[in-house]
């Protein structure tokens, strides 16, 4: 059973607007959450992360929100740019090993 | 630039014919990981090396083996590939294991099994 779920396979947004990508998890022991971005023919690259002791982390146009009670996190991109078009993976990890459990990804298309 | 390199980018093998995928890194990271990603699925960790210590995930089939002869290189051996093993195989590295350590990924090798 999937422990990290990204229920929207795709999302289309107009340039300049906000993109909101969602992720749900089932394991309450997860204590670190990450977003990775993947362009075609490239490996995933780290985008932003958040520890379970926080509820928000911001880096430029990217903000991740964590709602532990709902076991939900989201990635906000404001303003969205065509170069943000990629597949976004949510990942979670637990404990000292820190092995990542990934979601299936959401393909974001930002239209000019 | 420091990076994670995977060769080849595409690998075709025959059903049952052993195949080896390779990964090298110039980051001098202690941990190397192998993930399998099937079409429209999440990347799934197969195993990882922390230095020379091999850590196998509980549900990784015995058909998959790995070798890490030195810090820079790590190999994924598939002893008898089946049609279900066709996937993208991603190699990643991190400075250390544990929460908060960023993993850096290579571009992947897409394996086709005929």
Short mmCIF file of C-alpha atoms in Angstrom, two decimals:
data_model
loop_
_atom_site.label_atom_id
_atom_site.label_comp_id
_atom_site.label_asym_id
_atom_site.label_seq_id
_atom_site.Cartn_x
_atom_site.Cartn_y
_atom_site.Cartn_z
CA UNK A 1 0.00 0.00 0.00
CA UNK A 2 1.26 3.44 -0.89
CA UNK A 3 2.53 5.43 2.06
CA UNK A 4 2.97 8.63 0.03
CA UNK A 5 0.20 9.59 -2.34
CA UNK A 6 0.02 12.23 -5.02
CA UNK A 7 -3.52 11.93 -6.23
CA UNK A 8 -3.28 14.37 -9.13
CA UNK A 9 -1.25 12.90 -12.01
CA UNK A 10 -1.21 16.24 -13.78
CA UNK A 11 -1.83 19.95 -13.26
CA UNK A 12 -2.02 22.78 -15.77
CA UNK A 13 -1.52 26.41 -14.70
CA UNK A 14 -1.23 29.72 -16.47
CA UNK A 15 2.08 31.55 -16.29
CA UNK A 16 2.17 34.02 -13.41
CA UNK A 17 -0.50 32.20 -11.40
CA UNK A 18 -0.02 29.99 -8.36
CA UNK A 19 0.68 26.25 -8.72
CA UNK A 20 -0.38 24.08 -5.79
CA UNK A 21 0.80 20.49 -5.72
CA UNK A 22 -0.58 18.21 -3.04
CA UNK A 23 0.72 15.17 -1.25
CA UNK A 24 -0.80 12.91 1.43
CA UNK A 25 0.94 10.35 3.59
CA UNK A 26 -0.21 7.55 5.85
CA UNK A 27 2.79 6.87 8.09
CA UNK A 28 2.72 9.12 11.15
CA UNK A 29 6.35 8.24 11.86
CA UNK A 30 7.59 10.20 8.85
CA UNK A 31 9.60 13.14 10.15
CA UNK A 32 11.07 14.72 7.05
CA UNK A 33 9.46 15.61 3.76
CA UNK A 34 10.98 16.63 0.46
CA UNK A 35 9.96 17.75 -2.99
CA UNK A 36 11.96 16.75 -6.03
CA UNK A 37 11.58 18.10 -9.55
CA UNK A 38 12.26 16.03 -12.64
CA UNK A 39 12.71 17.19 -16.21
CA UNK A 40 12.53 14.65 -19.06
CA UNK A 41 15.75 12.68 -19.57
CA UNK A 42 17.17 13.93 -16.28
CA UNK A 43 17.22 12.53 -12.77
CA UNK A 44 15.11 14.08 -10.00
CA UNK A 45 16.69 17.15 -8.40
CA UNK A 46 16.06 18.30 -4.86
CA UNK A 47 13.79 21.33 -4.61
CA UNK A 48 12.76 22.01 -1.02
CA UNK A 49 12.24 20.15 2.23
CA UNK A 50 10.52 20.49 5.58
CA UNK A 51 11.03 18.89 8.95
CA UNK A 52 8.04 17.65 10.91
CA UNK A 53 8.76 20.23 13.62
CA UNK A 54 7.83 23.01 11.20
CA UNK A 55 4.66 23.79 9.32
CA UNK A 56 6.11 26.00 6.60
CA UNK A 57 9.36 26.40 4.71
CA UNK A 58 9.95 29.00 2.05
CA UNK A 59 12.65 29.31 -0.60
CA UNK A 60 12.12 32.04 -3.14
CA UNK A 61 9.07 31.23 -5.24
CA UNK A 62 8.66 27.83 -3.58
CA UNK A 63 6.87 27.24 -0.27
CA UNK A 64 6.08 23.92 1.33
CA UNK A 65 3.30 23.64 3.91
CA UNK A 66 2.94 20.71 6.29
CA UNK A 67 -0.27 19.82 8.11
CA UNK A 68 0.66 16.95 10.42
CA UNK A 69 -2.81 16.39 11.79
CA UNK A 70 -4.13 15.90 8.26
CA UNK A 71 -0.97 14.07 7.11
CA UNK A 72 -0.86 16.43 4.18
CA UNK A 73 1.74 18.62 2.57
CA UNK A 74 1.61 20.96 -0.35
CA UNK A 75 4.05 22.79 -2.57
CA UNK A 76 3.16 26.30 -3.70
CA UNK A 77 4.93 27.92 -6.62
CA UNK A 78 4.29 31.63 -7.00
CA UNK A 79 4.48 33.00 -9.62
CA UNK A 80 4.59 29.96 -11.90
CA UNK A 81 6.92 30.11 -14.88
CA UNK A 82 7.06 27.95 -18.04
CA UNK A 83 10.45 26.62 -16.84
CA UNK A 84 8.66 25.11 -13.85
CA UNK A 85 6.99 22.59 -16.16
CA UNK A 86 8.23 19.23 -14.90
CA UNK A 87 7.19 16.22 -12.84
CA UNK A 88 7.17 16.94 -9.12
CA UNK A 89 7.72 14.11 -6.66
CA UNK A 90 6.81 14.26 -3.02
CA UNK A 91 8.99 12.10 -0.74
CA UNK A 92 9.06 11.30 2.96
CA UNK A 93 11.58 9.73 5.26
CA UNK A 94 11.72 8.38 8.76
CA UNK A 95 14.40 7.91 11.32
CA UNK A 96 18.14 7.50 11.15
CA UNK A 97 18.28 5.61 7.84
CA UNK A 98 16.43 8.35 6.08
CA UNK A 99 15.34 6.14 3.19
CA UNK A 100 13.02 8.05 0.91
CA UNK A 101 9.49 6.90 0.13
CA UNK A 102 8.29 8.61 -3.03
CA UNK A 103 4.88 9.44 -4.43
CA UNK A 104 4.04 8.75 -8.06
CA UNK A 105 4.57 12.36 -9.10
CA UNK A 106 2.46 15.16 -10.52
CA UNK A 107 3.20 16.53 -13.96
CA UNK A 108 2.98 20.33 -13.89
CA UNK A 109 2.48 22.25 -17.14
CA UNK A 110 2.82 26.02 -16.98
CA UNK A 111 1.37 27.63 -20.07
CA UNK A 112 2.66 31.00 -21.35
CA UNK B 1 30.77 19.93 -12.04
CA UNK B 2 30.38 17.22 -9.44
CA UNK B 3 27.75 14.79 -10.55
CA UNK B 4 26.17 11.35 -10.66
CA UNK B 5 26.70 9.53 -13.95
CA UNK B 6 24.80 6.53 -15.22
CA UNK B 7 25.80 4.46 -18.21
CA UNK B 8 24.33 3.47 -20.48
CA UNK B 9 21.24 5.68 -20.67
CA UNK B 10 19.35 2.90 -22.47
CA UNK B 11 20.00 -0.80 -22.11
CA UNK B 12 18.31 -3.57 -24.03
CA UNK B 13 18.64 -7.15 -22.84
CA UNK B 14 16.99 -10.45 -23.53
CA UNK B 15 14.72 -12.33 -21.18
CA UNK B 16 16.94 -14.26 -18.78
CA UNK B 17 20.23 -12.72 -19.95
CA UNK B 18 22.23 -11.15 -17.09
CA UNK B 19 22.69 -7.40 -17.32
CA UNK B 20 24.74 -4.87 -15.35
CA UNK B 21 23.96 -1.19 -14.95
CA UNK B 22 26.62 1.18 -13.73
CA UNK B 23 26.73 4.35 -11.70
CA UNK B 24 29.63 6.61 -10.84
CA UNK B 25 29.87 9.75 -8.77
CA UNK B 26 32.33 12.60 -8.40
CA UNK B 27 30.71 13.95 -5.23
CA UNK B 28 32.75 11.69 -2.93
CA UNK B 29 29.55 10.77 -1.12
CA UNK B 30 29.48 7.89 1.32
CA UNK B 31 26.06 6.55 0.41
CA UNK B 32 24.91 5.23 -2.95
CA UNK B 33 21.35 4.11 -3.70
CA UNK B 34 19.60 2.18 -6.45
CA UNK B 35 15.94 2.87 -7.20
CA UNK B 36 13.58 1.18 -9.65
CA UNK B 37 10.88 3.28 -11.28
CA UNK B 38 8.27 1.59 -13.44
CA UNK B 39 6.08 3.57 -15.79
CA UNK B 40 3.83 6.07 -13.94
CA UNK B 41 4.96 4.65 -10.60
CA UNK B 42 6.93 6.06 -7.71
CA UNK B 43 10.67 5.42 -7.57
CA UNK B 44 11.20 2.46 -5.25
CA UNK B 45 14.40 1.90 -3.27
CA UNK B 46 16.04 -1.45 -4.01
CA UNK B 47 19.13 -1.16 -1.79
CA UNK B 48 21.88 1.17 -0.72
CA UNK B 49 25.51 1.12 0.32
CA UNK B 50 26.81 3.13 3.23
CA UNK B 51 30.52 2.95 2.50
CA UNK B 52 31.02 -0.81 2.10
CA UNK B 53 27.97 -1.77 4.16
CA UNK B 54 25.20 -3.17 1.97
CA UNK B 55 21.58 -2.56 3.00
CA UNK B 56 18.93 -4.50 1.12
CA UNK B 57 15.26 -3.52 1.23
CA UNK B 58 13.12 -6.37 2.53
CA UNK B 59 11.04 -6.69 -0.64
CA UNK B 60 13.86 -6.44 -3.17
CA UNK B 61 13.88 -9.66 -5.24
CA UNK B 62 16.94 -11.92 -5.01
CA UNK B 63 17.33 -11.45 -8.75
CA UNK B 64 18.79 -8.01 -8.01
CA UNK B 65 22.31 -7.71 -6.65
CA UNK B 66 24.70 -4.83 -6.21
CA UNK B 67 28.44 -4.26 -5.99
CA UNK B 68 30.41 -1.24 -4.82
CA UNK B 69 34.09 -1.82 -5.57
CA UNK B 70 35.12 1.66 -4.44
CA UNK B 71 33.64 4.98 -3.30
CA UNK B 72 33.03 6.22 -6.83
CA UNK B 73 31.33 3.26 -8.48
CA UNK B 74 28.26 1.16 -7.80
CA UNK B 75 26.78 -1.54 -10.04
CA UNK B 76 23.32 -3.07 -10.28
CA UNK B 77 23.31 -6.67 -11.48
CA UNK B 78 20.10 -8.31 -12.64
CA UNK B 79 20.84 -12.01 -12.81
CA UNK B 80 17.89 -13.20 -14.89
CA UNK B 81 15.84 -10.27 -16.14
CA UNK B 82 12.15 -10.85 -16.63
CA UNK B 83 9.70 -8.75 -18.61
CA UNK B 84 8.54 -7.23 -15.33
CA UNK B 85 12.01 -5.81 -14.69
CA UNK B 86 11.72 -3.35 -17.55
CA UNK B 87 11.93 0.03 -15.84
CA UNK B 88 13.99 3.14 -15.27
CA UNK B 89 16.80 2.49 -12.81
CA UNK B 90 17.96 5.53 -10.88
CA UNK B 91 21.19 5.82 -8.96
CA UNK B 92 21.49 8.40 -6.19
CA UNK B 93 24.10 9.47 -3.68
CA UNK B 94 24.14 11.30 -0.38
CA UNK B 95 26.89 12.51 1.90
CA UNK B 96 25.55 10.43 4.77
CA UNK B 97 22.43 8.41 5.54
CA UNK B 98 19.68 9.87 7.59
CA UNK B 99 16.99 12.45 7.70
CA UNK B 100 17.96 15.76 6.19
CA UNK B 101 20.64 14.43 3.88
CA UNK B 102 19.84 15.43 0.33
CA UNK B 103 20.02 12.69 -2.27
CA UNK B 104 21.50 13.56 -5.67
CA UNK B 105 20.23 11.54 -8.61
CA UNK B 106 21.74 10.47 -11.88
CA UNK B 107 19.74 10.66 -15.14
CA UNK B 108 18.77 7.00 -14.96
CA UNK B 109 19.17 3.96 -17.20
CA UNK B 110 16.07 2.75 -19.00
CA UNK B 111 16.09 -1.04 -19.25
CA UNK B 112 14.16 -2.86 -21.93
CA UNK B 113 13.73 -6.62 -21.71
CA UNK B 114 12.88 -8.42 -24.94
#
